[in-house]
mmCIF file of C-alpha atoms in Angstrom:
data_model
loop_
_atom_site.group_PDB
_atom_site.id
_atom_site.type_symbol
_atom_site.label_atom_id
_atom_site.label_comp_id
_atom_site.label_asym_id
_atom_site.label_seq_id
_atom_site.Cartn_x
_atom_site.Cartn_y
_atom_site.Cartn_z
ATOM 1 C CA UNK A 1 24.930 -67.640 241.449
ATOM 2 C CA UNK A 2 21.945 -69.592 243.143
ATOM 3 C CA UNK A 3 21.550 -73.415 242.154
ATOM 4 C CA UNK A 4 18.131 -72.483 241.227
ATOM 5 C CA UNK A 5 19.115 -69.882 238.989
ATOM 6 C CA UNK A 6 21.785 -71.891 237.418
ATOM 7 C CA UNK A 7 19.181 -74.758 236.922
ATOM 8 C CA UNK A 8 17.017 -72.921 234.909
ATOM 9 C CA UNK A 9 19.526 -71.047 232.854
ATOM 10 C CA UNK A 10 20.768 -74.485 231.709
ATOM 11 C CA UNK A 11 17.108 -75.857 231.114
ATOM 12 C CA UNK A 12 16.199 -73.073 228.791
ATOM 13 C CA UNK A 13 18.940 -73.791 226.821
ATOM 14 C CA UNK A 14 18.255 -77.568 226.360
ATOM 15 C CA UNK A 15 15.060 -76.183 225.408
ATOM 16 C CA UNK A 16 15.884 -73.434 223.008
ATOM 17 C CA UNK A 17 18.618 -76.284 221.616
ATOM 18 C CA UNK A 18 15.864 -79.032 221.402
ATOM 19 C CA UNK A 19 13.842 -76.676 219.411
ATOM 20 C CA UNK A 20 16.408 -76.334 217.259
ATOM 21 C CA UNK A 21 18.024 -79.266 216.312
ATOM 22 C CA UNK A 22 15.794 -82.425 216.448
ATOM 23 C CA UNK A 23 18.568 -85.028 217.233
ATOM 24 C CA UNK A 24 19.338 -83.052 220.517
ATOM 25 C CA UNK A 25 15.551 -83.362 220.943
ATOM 26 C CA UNK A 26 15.794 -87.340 220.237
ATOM 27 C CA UNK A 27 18.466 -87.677 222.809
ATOM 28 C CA UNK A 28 16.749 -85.913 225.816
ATOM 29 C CA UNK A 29 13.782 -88.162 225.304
ATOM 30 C CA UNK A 30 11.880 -87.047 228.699
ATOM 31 C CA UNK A 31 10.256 -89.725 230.751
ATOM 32 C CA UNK A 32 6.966 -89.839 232.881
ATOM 33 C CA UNK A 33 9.120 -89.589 235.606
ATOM 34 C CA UNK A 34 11.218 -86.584 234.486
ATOM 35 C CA UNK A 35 7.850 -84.534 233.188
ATOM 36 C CA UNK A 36 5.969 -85.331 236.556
ATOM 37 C CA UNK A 37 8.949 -84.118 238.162
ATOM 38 C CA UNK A 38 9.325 -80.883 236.209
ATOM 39 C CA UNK A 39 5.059 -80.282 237.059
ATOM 40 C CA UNK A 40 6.242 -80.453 241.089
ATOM 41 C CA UNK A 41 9.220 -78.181 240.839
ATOM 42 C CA UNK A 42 7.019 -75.943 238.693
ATOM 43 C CA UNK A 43 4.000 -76.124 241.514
ATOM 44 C CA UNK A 44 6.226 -75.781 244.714
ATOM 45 C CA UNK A 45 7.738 -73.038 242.636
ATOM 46 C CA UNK A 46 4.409 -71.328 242.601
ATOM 47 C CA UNK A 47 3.502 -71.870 246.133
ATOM 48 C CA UNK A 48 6.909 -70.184 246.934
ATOM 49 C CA UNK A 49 5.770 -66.975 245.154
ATOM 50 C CA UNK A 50 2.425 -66.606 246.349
ATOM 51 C CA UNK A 51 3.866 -67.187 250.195
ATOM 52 C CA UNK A 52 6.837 -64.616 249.411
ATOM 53 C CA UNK A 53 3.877 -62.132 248.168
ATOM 54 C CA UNK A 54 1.535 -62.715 251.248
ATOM 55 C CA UNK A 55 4.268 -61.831 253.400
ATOM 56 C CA UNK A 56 4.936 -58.197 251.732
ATOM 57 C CA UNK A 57 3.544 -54.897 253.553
ATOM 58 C CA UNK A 58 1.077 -53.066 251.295
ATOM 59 C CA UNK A 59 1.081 -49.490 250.701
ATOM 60 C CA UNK A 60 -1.981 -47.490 249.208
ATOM 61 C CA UNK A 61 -0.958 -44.371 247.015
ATOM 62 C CA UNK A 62 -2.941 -41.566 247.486
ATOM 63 C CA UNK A 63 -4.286 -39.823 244.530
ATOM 64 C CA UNK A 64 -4.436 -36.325 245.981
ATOM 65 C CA UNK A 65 -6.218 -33.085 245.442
ATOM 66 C CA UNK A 66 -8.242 -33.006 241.091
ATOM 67 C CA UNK A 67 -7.375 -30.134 240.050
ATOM 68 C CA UNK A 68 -10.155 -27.193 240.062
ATOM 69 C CA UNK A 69 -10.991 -25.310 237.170
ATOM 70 C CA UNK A 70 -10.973 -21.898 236.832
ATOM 71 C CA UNK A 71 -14.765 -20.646 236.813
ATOM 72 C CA UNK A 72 -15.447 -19.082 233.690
ATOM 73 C CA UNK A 73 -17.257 -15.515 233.066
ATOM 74 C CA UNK A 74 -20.374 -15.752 232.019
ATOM 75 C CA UNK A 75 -21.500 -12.871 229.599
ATOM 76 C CA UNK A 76 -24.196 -10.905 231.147
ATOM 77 C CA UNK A 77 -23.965 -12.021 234.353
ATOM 78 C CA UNK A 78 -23.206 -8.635 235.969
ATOM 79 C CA UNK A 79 -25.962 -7.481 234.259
ATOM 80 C CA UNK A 80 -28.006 -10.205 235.617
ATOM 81 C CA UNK A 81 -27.206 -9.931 239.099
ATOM 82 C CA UNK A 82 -28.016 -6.230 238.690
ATOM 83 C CA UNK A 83 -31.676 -6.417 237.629
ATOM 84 C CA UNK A 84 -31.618 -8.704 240.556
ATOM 85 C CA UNK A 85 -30.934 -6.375 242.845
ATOM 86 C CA UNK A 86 -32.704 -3.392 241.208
ATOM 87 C CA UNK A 87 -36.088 -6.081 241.464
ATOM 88 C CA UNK A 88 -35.513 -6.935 245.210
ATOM 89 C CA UNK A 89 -38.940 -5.815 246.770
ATOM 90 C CA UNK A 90 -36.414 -4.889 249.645
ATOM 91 C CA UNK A 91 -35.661 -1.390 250.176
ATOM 92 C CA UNK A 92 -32.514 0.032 248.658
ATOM 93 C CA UNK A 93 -31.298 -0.670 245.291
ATOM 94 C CA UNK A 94 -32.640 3.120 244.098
ATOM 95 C CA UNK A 95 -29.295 3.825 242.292
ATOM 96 C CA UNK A 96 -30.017 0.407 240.346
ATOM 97 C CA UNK A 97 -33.183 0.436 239.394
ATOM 98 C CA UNK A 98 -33.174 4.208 238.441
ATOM 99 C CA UNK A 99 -29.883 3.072 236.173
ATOM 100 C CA UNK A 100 -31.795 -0.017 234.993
ATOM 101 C CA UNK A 101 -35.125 2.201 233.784
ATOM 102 C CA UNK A 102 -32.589 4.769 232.070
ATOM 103 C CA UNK A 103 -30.837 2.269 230.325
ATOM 104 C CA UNK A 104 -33.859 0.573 229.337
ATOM 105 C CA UNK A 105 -35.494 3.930 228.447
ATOM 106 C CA UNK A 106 -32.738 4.372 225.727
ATOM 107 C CA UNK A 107 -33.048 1.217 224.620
ATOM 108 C CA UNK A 108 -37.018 1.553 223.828
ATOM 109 C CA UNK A 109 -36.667 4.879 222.531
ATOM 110 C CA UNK A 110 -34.188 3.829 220.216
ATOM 111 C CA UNK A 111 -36.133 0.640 219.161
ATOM 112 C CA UNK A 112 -39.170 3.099 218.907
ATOM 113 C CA UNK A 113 -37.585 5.503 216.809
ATOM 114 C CA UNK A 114 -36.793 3.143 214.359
ATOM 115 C CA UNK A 115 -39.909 1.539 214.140
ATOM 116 C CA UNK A 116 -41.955 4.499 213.921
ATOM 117 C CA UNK A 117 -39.566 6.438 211.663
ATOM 118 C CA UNK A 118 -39.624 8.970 213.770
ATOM 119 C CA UNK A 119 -37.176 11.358 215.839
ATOM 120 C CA UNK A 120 -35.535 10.207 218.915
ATOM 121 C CA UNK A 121 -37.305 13.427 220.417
ATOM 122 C CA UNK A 122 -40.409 12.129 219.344
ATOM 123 C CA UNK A 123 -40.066 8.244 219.986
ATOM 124 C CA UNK A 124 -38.741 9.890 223.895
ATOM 125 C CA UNK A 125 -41.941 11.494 224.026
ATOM 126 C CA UNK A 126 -43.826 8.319 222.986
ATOM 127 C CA UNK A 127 -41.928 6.356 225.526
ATOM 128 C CA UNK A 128 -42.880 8.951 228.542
ATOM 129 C CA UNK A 129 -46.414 9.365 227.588
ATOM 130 C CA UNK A 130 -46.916 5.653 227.474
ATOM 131 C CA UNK A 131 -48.174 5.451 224.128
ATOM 132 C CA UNK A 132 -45.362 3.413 222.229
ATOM 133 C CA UNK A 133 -47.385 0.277 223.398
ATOM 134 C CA UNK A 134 -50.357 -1.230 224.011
ATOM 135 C CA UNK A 135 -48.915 -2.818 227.266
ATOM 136 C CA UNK A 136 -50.081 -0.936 230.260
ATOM 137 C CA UNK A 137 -47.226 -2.594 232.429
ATOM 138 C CA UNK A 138 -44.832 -1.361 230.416
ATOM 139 C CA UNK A 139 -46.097 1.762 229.444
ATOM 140 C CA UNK A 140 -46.038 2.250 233.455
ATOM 141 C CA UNK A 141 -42.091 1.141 233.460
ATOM 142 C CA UNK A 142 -41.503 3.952 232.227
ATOM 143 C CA UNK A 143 -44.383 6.384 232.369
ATOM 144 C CA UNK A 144 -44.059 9.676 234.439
ATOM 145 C CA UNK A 145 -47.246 9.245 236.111
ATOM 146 C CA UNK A 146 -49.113 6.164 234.928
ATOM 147 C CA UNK A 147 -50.153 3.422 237.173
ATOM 148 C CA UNK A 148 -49.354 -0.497 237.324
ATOM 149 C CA UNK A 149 -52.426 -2.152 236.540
ATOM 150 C CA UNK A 150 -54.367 -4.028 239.174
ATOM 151 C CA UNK A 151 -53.375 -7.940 237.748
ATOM 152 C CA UNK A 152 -49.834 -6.581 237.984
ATOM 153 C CA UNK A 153 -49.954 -5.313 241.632
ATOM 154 C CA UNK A 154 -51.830 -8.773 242.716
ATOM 155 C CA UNK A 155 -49.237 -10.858 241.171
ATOM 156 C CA UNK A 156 -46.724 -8.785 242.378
ATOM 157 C CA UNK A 157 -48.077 -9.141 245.871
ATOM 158 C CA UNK A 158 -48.716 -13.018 245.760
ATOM 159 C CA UNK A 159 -45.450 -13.806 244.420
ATOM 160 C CA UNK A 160 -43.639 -11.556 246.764
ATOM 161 C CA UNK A 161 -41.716 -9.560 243.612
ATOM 162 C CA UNK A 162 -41.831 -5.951 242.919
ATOM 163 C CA UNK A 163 -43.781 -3.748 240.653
ATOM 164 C CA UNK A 164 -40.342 -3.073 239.365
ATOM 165 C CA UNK A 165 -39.779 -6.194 238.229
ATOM 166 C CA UNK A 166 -43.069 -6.641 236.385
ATOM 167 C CA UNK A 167 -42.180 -3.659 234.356
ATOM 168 C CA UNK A 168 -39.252 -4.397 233.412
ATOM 169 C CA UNK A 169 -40.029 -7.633 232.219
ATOM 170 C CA UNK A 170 -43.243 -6.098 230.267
ATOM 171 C CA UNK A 171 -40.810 -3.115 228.787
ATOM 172 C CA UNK A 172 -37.746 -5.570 227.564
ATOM 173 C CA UNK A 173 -40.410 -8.008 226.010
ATOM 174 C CA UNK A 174 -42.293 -4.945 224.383
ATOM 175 C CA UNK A 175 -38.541 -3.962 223.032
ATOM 176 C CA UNK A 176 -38.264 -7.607 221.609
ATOM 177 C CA UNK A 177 -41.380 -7.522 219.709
ATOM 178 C CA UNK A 178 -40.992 -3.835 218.485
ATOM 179 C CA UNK A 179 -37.614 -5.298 217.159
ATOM 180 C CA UNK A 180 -39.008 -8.310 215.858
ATOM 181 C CA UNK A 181 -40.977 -6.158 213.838
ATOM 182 C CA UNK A 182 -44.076 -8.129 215.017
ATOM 183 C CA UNK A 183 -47.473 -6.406 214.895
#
């Protein structure tokens, strides 16, 4: 064993002993001398350490890759990017926005049937004709032959959307408000 080591085994047990028993304590009556020598050992001591610790290599860890989470569905988002596509001013998208206006057709004729207490036959008719609502963009979603109305087309125009798009804005919030119940 080092004489360090051996050192301060034995001084922790005066120590522990001294705390103990008071007439151990009496005899080892430490002097200035003794106590100012104890502060040096315990100073070189620390310089020792902090020289044996400037000397060492250090490594950095490296925390590696978070993990990523899994994106979650979000409900309606097909649906979403659909309509979309169907509203693209672009051409194409004729299977979509035919499939959109059918969809939405059943919808409205559903909600108008309801409202009106009516037969699906007769709410369908309703729906064609244009005359299930006072909104002329709308009605034109999904009228046979009616017209967008002028403000439509301009806006349409300016913001670079389609007519399509208008409509089927006009027709789902017509649908809300029919099944609000609002006037």
């Amino acid at each position: 064993m080092r004489p360090l080591a051996v050192a301060g085994v034995v001084a922790v047990a005066v120590g522990l002993l001294a705390a103990l028993d008071r007439g151990i304590a009496a005899a080892v009556s430490p002097t200035s001398a003794v106590v100012t020598l104890l502060g040096v050992l315990g100073v070189v001591q620390g310089v020792r350490y902090a020289n044996a610790r400037r000397d060492r290599r250090r490594l950095l860890t490296e925390p590696g890759e978070p993990e990523r989470r899994a994106p979650a569905a979000v409900p309606g988002s097909a649906l979403d990017e659909r309509i979309a596509r169907a509203a693209d001013p672009a051409p194409g998208g004729y299977r979509d926005r035919r499939d959109l206006r059918d969809r939405a057709r059943e919808i409205a004729v559903d909600a108008v049937a309801r409202d009106r207490n009516c037969s699906r036959e007769a709410a369908a008719t309703a729906v064609g004709d244009g005359t299930w609502t006072d909104d002329p963009a709308a009605a034109a979603f999904f009228g046979r032959r009616a017209e967008y109305p002028l403000r439509v087309r301009l806006s349409a125009g300016i913001r670079g959307r389609s007519n399509y798009w208008y409509g089927l804005r006009a027709a789902i919030d017509e649908i809300e408000r029919i099944e609000e119940g609002e006037p």
